[in-house]
mmCIF file of C-alpha atoms in Angstrom:
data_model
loop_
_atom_site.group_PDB
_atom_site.id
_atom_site.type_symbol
_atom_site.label_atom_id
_atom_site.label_comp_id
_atom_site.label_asym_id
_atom_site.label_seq_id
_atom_site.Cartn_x
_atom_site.Cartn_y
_atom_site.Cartn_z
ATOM 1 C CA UNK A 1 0.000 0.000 0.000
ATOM 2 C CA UNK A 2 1.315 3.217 -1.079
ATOM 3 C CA UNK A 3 -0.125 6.787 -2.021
ATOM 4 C CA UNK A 4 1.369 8.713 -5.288
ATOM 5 C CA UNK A 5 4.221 11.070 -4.092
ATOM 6 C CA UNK A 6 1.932 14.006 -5.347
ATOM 7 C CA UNK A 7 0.266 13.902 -1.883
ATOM 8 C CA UNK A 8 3.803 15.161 0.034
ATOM 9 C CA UNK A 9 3.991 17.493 -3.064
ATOM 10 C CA UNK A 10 0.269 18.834 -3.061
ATOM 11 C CA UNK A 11 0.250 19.326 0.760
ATOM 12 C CA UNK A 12 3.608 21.414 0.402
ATOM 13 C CA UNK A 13 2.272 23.161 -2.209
ATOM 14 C CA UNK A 14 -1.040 24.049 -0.466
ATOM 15 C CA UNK A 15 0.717 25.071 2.573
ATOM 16 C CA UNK A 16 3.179 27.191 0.442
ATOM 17 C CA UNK A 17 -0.106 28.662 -1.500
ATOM 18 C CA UNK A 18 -1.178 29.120 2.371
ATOM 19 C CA UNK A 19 1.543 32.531 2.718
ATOM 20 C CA UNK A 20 0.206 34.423 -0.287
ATOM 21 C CA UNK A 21 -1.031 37.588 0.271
ATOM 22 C CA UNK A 22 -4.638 38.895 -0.875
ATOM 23 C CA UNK A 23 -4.753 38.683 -4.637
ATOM 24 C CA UNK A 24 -1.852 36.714 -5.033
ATOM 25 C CA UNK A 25 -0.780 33.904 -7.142
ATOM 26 C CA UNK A 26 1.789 31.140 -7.616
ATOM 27 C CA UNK A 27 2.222 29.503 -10.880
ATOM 28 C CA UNK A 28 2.924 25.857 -11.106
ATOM 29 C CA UNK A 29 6.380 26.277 -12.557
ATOM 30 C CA UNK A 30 7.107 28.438 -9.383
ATOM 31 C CA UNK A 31 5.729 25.732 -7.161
ATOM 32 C CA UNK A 32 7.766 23.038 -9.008
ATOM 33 C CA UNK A 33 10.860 25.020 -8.467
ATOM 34 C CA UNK A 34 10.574 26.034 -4.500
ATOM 35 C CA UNK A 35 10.076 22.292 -4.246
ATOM 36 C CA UNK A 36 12.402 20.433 -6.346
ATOM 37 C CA UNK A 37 9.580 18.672 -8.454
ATOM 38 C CA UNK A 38 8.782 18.162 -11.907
ATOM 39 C CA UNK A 39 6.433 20.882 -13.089
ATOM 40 C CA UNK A 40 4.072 18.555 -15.385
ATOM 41 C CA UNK A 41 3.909 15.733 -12.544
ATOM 42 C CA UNK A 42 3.081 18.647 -9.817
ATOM 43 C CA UNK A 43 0.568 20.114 -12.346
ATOM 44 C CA UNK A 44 -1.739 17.011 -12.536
ATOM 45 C CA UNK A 45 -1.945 17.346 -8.708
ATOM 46 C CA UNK A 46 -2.586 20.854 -8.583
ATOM 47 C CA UNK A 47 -5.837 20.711 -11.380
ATOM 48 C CA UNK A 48 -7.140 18.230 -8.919
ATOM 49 C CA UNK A 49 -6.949 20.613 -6.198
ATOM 50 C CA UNK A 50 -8.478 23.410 -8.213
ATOM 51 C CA UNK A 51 -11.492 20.035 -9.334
ATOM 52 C CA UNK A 52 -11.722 19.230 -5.384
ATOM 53 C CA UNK A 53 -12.609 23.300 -4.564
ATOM 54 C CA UNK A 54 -8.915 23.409 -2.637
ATOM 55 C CA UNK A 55 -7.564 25.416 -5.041
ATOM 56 C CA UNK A 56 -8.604 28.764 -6.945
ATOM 57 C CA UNK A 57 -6.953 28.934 -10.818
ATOM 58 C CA UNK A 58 -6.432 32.216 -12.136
ATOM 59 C CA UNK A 59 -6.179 31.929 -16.174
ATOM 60 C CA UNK A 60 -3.508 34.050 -18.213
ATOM 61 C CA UNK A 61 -0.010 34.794 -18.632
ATOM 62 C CA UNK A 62 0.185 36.330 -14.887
ATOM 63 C CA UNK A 63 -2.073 33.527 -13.508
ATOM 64 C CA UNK A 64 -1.547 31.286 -11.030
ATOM 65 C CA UNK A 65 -2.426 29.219 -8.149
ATOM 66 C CA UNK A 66 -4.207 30.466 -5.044
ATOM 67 C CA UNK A 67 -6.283 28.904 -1.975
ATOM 68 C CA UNK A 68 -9.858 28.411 -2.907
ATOM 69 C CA UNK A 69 -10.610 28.789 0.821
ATOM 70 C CA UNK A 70 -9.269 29.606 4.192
ATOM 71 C CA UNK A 71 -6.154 26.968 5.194
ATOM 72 C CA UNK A 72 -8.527 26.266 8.336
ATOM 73 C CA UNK A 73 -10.832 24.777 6.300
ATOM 74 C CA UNK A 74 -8.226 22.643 4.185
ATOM 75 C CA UNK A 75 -7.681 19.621 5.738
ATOM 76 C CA UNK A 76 -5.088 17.014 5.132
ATOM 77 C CA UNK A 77 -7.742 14.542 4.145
ATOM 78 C CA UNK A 78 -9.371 16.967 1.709
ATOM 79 C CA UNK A 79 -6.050 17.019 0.371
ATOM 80 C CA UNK A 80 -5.678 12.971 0.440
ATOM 81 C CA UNK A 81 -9.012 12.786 -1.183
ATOM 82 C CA UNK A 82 -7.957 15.493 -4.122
ATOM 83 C CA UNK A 83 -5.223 13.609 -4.523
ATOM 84 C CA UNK A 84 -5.898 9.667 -4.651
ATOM 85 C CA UNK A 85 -9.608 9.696 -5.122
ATOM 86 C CA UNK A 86 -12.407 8.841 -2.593
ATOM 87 C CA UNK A 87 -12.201 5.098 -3.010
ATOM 88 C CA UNK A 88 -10.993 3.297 -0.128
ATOM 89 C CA UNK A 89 -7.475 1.685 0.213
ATOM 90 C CA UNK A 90 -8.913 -1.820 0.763
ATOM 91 C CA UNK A 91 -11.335 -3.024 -2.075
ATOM 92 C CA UNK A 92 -13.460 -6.035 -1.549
ATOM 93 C CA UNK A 93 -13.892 -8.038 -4.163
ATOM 94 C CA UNK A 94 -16.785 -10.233 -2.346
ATOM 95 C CA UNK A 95 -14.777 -13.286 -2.910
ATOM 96 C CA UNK A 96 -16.965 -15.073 -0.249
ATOM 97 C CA UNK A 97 -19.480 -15.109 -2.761
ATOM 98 C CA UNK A 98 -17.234 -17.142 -4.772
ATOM 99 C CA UNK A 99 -16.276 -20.686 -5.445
ATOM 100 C CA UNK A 100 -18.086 -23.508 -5.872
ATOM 101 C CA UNK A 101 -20.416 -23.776 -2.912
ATOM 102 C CA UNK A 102 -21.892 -20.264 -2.235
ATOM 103 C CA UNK A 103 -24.007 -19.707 0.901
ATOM 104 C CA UNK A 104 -27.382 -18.001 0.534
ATOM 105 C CA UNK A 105 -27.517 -14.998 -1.086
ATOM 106 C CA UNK A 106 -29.426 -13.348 1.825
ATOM 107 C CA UNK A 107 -25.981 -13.496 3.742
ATOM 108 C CA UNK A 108 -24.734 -11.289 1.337
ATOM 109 C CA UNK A 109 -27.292 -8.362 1.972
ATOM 110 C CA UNK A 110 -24.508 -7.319 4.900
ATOM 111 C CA UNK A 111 -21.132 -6.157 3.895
ATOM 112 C CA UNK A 112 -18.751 -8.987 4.700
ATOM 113 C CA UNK A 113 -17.547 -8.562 8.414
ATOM 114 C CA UNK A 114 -13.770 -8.559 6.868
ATOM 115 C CA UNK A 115 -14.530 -5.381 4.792
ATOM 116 C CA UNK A 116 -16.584 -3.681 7.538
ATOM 117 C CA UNK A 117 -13.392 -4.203 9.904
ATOM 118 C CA UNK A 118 -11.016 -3.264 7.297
ATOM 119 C CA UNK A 119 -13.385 0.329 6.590
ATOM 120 C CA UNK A 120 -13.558 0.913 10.175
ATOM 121 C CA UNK A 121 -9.892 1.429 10.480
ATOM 122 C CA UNK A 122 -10.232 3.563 7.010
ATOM 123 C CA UNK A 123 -12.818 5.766 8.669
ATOM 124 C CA UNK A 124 -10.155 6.118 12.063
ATOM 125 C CA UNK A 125 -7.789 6.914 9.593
ATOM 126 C CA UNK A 126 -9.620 9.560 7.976
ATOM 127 C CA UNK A 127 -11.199 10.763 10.647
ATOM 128 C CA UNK A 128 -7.477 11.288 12.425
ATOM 129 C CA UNK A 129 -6.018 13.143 8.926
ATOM 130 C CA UNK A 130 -9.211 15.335 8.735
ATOM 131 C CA UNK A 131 -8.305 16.730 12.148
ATOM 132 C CA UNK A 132 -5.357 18.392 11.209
ATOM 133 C CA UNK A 133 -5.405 21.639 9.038
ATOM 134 C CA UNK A 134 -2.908 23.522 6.718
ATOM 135 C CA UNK A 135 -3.343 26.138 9.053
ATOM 136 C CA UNK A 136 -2.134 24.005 12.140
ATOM 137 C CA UNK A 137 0.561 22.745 10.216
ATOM 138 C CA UNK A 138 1.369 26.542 9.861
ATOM 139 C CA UNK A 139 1.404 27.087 13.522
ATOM 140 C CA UNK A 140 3.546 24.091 14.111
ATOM 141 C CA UNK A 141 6.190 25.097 11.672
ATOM 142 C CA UNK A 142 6.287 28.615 12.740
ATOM 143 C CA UNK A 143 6.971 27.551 16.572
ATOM 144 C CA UNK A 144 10.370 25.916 15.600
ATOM 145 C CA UNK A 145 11.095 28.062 13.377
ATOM 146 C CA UNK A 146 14.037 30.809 14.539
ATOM 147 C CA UNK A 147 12.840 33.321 10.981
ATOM 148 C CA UNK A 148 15.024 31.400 8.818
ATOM 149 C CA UNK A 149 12.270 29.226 7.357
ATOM 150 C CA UNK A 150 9.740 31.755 7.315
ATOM 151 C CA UNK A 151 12.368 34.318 5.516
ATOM 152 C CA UNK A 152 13.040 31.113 2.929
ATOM 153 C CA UNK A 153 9.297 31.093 1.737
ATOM 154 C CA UNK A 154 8.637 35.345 1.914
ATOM 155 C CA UNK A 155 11.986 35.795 -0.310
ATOM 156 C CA UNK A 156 10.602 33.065 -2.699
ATOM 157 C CA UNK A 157 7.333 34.888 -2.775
ATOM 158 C CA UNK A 158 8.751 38.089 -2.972
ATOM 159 C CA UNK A 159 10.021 37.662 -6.496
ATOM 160 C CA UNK A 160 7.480 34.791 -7.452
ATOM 161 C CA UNK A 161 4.170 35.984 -5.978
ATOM 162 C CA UNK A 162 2.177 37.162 -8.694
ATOM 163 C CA UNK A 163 -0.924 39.899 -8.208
ATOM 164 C CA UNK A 164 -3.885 39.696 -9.867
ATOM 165 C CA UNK A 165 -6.618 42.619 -10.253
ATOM 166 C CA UNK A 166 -8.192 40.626 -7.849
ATOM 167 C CA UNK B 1 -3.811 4.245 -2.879
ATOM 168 C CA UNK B 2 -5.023 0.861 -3.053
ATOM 169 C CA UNK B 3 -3.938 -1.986 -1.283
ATOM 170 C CA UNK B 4 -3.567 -5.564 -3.639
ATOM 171 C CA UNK B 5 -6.491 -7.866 -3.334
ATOM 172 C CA UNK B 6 -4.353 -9.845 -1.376
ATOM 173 C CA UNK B 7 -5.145 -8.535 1.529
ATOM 174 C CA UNK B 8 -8.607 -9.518 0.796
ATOM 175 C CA UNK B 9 -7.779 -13.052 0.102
ATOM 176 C CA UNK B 10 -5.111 -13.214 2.819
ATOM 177 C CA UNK B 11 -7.745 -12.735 5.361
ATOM 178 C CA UNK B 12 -10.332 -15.132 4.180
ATOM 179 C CA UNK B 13 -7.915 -18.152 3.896
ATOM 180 C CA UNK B 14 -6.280 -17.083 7.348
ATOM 181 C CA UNK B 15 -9.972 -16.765 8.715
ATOM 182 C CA UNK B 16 -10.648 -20.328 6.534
ATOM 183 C CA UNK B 17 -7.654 -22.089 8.350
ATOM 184 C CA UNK B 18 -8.781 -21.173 11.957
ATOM 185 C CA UNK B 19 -11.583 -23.863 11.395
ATOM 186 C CA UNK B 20 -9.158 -26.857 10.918
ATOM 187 C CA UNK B 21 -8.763 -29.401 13.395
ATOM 188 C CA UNK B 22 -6.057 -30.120 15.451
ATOM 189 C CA UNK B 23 -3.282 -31.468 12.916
ATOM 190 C CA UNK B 24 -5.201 -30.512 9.642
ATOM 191 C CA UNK B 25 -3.750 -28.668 6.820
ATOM 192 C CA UNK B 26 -5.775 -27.044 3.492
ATOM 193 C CA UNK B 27 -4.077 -26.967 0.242
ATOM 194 C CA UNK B 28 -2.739 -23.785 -1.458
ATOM 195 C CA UNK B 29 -4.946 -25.020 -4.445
ATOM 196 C CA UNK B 30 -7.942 -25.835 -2.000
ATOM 197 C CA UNK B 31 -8.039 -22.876 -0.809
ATOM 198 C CA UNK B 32 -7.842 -20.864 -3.729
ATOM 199 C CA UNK B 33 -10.852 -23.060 -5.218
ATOM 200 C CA UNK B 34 -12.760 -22.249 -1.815
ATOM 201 C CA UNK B 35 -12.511 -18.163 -2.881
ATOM 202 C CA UNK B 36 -12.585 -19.001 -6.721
ATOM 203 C CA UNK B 37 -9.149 -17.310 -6.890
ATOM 204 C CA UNK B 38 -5.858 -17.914 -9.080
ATOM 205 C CA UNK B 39 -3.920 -20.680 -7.078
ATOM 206 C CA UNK B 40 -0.662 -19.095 -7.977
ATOM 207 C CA UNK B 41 -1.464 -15.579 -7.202
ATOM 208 C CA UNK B 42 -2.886 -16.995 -3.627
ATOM 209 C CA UNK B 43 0.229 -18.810 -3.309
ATOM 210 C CA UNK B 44 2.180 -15.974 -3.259
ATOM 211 C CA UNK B 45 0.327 -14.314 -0.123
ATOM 212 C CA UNK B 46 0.338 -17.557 1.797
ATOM 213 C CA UNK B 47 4.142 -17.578 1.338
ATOM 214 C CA UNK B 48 4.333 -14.151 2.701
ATOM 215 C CA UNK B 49 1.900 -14.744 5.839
ATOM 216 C CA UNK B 50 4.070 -17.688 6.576
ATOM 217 C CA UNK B 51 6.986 -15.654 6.238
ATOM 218 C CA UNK B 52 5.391 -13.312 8.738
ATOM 219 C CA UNK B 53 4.935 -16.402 11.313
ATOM 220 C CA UNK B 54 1.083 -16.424 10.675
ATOM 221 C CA UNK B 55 0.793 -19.519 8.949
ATOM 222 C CA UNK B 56 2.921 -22.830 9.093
ATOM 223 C CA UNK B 57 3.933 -24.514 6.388
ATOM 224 C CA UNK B 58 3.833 -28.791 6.000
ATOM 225 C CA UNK B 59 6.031 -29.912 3.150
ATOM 226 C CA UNK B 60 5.100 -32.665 1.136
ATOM 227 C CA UNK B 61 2.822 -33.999 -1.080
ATOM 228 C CA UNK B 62 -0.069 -34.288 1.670
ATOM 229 C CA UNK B 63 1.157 -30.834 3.120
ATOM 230 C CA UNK B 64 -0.793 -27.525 3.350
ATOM 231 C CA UNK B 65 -0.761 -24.745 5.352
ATOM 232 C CA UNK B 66 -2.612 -23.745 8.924
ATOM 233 C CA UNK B 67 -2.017 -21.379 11.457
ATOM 234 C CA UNK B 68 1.161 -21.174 13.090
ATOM 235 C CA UNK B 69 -0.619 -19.702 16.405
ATOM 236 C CA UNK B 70 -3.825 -19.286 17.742
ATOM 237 C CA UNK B 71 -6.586 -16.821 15.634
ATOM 238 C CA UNK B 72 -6.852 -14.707 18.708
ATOM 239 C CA UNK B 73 -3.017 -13.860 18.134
ATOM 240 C CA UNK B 74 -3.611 -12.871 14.428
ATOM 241 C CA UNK B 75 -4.730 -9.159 13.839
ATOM 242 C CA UNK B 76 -6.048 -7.610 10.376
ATOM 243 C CA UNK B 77 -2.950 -6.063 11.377
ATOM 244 C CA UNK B 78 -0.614 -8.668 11.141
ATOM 245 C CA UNK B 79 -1.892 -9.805 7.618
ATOM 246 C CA UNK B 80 -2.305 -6.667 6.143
ATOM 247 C CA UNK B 81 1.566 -5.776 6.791
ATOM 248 C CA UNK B 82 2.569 -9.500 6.192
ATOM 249 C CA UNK B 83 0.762 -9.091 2.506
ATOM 250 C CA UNK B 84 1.400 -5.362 1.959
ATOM 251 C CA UNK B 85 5.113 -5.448 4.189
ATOM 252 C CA UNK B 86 6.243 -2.985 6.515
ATOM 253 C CA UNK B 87 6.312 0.608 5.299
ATOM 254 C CA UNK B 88 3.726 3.339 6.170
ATOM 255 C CA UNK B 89 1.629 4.123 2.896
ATOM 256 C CA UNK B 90 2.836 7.830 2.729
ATOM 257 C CA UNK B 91 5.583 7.920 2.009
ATOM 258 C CA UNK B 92 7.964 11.936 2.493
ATOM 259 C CA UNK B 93 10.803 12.121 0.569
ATOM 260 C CA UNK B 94 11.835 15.154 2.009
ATOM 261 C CA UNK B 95 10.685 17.575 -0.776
ATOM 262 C CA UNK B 96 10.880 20.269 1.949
ATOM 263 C CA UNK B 97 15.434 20.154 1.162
ATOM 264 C CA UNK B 98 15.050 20.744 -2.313
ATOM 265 C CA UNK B 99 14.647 23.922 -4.446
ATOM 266 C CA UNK B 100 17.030 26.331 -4.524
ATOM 267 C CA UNK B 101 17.197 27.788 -1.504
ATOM 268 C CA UNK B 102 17.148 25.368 1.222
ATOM 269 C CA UNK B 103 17.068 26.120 4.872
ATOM 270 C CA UNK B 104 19.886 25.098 7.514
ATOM 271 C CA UNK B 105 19.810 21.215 7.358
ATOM 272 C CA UNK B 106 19.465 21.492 11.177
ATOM 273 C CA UNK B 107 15.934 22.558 10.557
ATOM 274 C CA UNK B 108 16.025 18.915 8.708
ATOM 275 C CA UNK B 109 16.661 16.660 12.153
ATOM 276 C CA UNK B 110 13.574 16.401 13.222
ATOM 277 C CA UNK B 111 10.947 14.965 10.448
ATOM 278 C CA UNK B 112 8.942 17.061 8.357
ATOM 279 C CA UNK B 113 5.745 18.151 10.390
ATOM 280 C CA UNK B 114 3.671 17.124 7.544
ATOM 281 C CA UNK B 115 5.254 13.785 7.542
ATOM 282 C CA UNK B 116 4.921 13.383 11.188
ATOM 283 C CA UNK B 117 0.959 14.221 10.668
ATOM 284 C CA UNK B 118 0.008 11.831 8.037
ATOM 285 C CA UNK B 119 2.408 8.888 10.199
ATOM 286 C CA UNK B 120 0.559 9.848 12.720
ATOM 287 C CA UNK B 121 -2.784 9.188 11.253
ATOM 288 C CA UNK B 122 -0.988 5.720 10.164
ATOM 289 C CA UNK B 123 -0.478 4.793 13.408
ATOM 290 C CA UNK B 124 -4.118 5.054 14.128
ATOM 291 C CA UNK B 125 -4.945 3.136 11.574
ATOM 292 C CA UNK B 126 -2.832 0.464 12.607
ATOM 293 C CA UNK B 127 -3.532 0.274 15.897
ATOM 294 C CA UNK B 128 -7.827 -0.151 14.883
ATOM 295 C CA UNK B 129 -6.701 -2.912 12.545
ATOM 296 C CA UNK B 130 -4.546 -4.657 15.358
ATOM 297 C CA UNK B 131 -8.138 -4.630 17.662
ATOM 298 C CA UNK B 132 -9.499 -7.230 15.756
ATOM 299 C CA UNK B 133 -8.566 -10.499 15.339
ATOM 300 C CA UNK B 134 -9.364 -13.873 13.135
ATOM 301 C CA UNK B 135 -10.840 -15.197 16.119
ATOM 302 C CA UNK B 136 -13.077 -11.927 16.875
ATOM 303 C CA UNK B 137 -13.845 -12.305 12.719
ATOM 304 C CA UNK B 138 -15.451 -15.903 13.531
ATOM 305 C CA UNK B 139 -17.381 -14.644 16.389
ATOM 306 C CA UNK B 140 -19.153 -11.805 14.149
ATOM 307 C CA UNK B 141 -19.726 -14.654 11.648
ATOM 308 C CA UNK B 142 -21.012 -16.877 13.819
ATOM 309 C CA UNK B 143 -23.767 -14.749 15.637
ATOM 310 C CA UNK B 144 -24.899 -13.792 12.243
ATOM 311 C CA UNK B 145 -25.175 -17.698 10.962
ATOM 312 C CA UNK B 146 -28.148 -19.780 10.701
ATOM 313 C CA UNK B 147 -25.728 -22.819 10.421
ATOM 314 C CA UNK B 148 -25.421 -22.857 6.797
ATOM 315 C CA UNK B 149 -22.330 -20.873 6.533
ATOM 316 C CA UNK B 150 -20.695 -22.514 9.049
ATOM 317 C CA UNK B 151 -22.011 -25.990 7.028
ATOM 318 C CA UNK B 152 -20.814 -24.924 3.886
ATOM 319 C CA UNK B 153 -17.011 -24.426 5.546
ATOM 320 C CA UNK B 154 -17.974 -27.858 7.687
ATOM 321 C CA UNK B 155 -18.687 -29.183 4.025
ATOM 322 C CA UNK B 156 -15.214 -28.037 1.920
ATOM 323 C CA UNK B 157 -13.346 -28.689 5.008
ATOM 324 C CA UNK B 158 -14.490 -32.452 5.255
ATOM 325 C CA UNK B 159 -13.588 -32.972 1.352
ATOM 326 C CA UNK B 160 -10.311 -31.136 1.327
ATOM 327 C CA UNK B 161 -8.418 -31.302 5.295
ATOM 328 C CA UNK B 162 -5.301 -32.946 5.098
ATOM 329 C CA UNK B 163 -4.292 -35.005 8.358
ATOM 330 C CA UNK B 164 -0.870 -34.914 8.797
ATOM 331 C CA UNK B 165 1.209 -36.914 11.084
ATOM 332 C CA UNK B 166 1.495 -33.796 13.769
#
């Protein structure tokens, strides 16, 4: 089990998008850069952000990227979700309904206990990753920091930040 | 992210293997026909869970497989990281130290908080799937039964045990 790289790479990104100021944008290519990434790869990630209502896209040559809503309200599991899709990590394929002998399909009205278990933990998991914000993860970040991370990401947006007429 | 149907299939023939009796072993190919599953694909998971120490192993051409301790002692947990191995599904490959303009690697010592956030969620999830156990499964099953699933296992088990000499 593991989840596409673009989910470290879209929660940077959205906490990166989190520092704009009012009006501002980041275009993809200066999101790729800050972080090291391929721009097309990061891309992909970010147009599901913008499909999910995470992200705002601002069209045009001095478009960009910006934070559909307040990083409160952006969760790391909205993020998840944007990212790998809503499905589940553990699929059932109802193999007890398999084979030769078959029990009565009323048994099968239920989900299988084994799925049921294995969604439980799914919804803990969820439930746990939907607790913590891109705001929070602000907050954390900014109480080790002594300036020097905080004056990374200002001097990146300083000559990357682009304003719009909004 | 998507765990393999493995996991699915690792559970049911775990959960099938909890009903033989004392000294009885099931075939790979037995029970893959059980699940109507591909016998060499199964194979491969029942090599890992007895890799893990979940299932034992008797060689030979009246061998099989069956539990290698008691189903109260097997979690979802232990199968799903037998089948799926170790490592958390997100996985941080430190994005956060690349770009241009870095900050002081002793910023990097402690993990990413991001990183530390979605492990943390991880750890949740683990520790709901390590609550239940094969034996805790068979309970569920068992208040739901009218007999006939029970009878139908009863049924393929009589056909296809193996007694061994142990």
């Amino acid at each position: 089990m593991k989840m596409s790289d673009g989910v470290e790479q879209a929660i940077h990104s959205v906490a990166m998008l989190s520092g704009l100021s009012e009006g501002g944008v980041l275009s993809a290519a200066a999101l790729a850069e800050f972080h090291g990434v391929s721009t097309s790869y990061l891309l992909k990630h970010l147009q599901a952000l913008s499909g999910a209502g995470i992200l705002d896209t601002v069209p045009g040559p001095r478009g960009g990227y910006k934070l559909a809503k307040a990083a409160e309200e952006i969760s790391l599991l909205d993020i998840l979700l944007a990212v790998e899709g809503p499905a589940p990590a553990f699929r059932c394929a109802e193999i007890r309904q398999r084979g030769p002998n078959p029990v009565s399909d009323r048994f099968f009205a239920k989900p299988c206990n084994i799925s049921a278990a294995m969604l439980r933990a799914e919804r803990v998991y969820r439930a746990e990753l939907a607790k913590t914000s891109i705001a929070d993860l602000g907050i954390e970040l900014n109480a080790l920091d002594d300036g020097s991370i905080a004056a990374r990401g200002c001097a990146f947006l300083e000559i990357h930040e682009r304003k719009t007429a909004r």
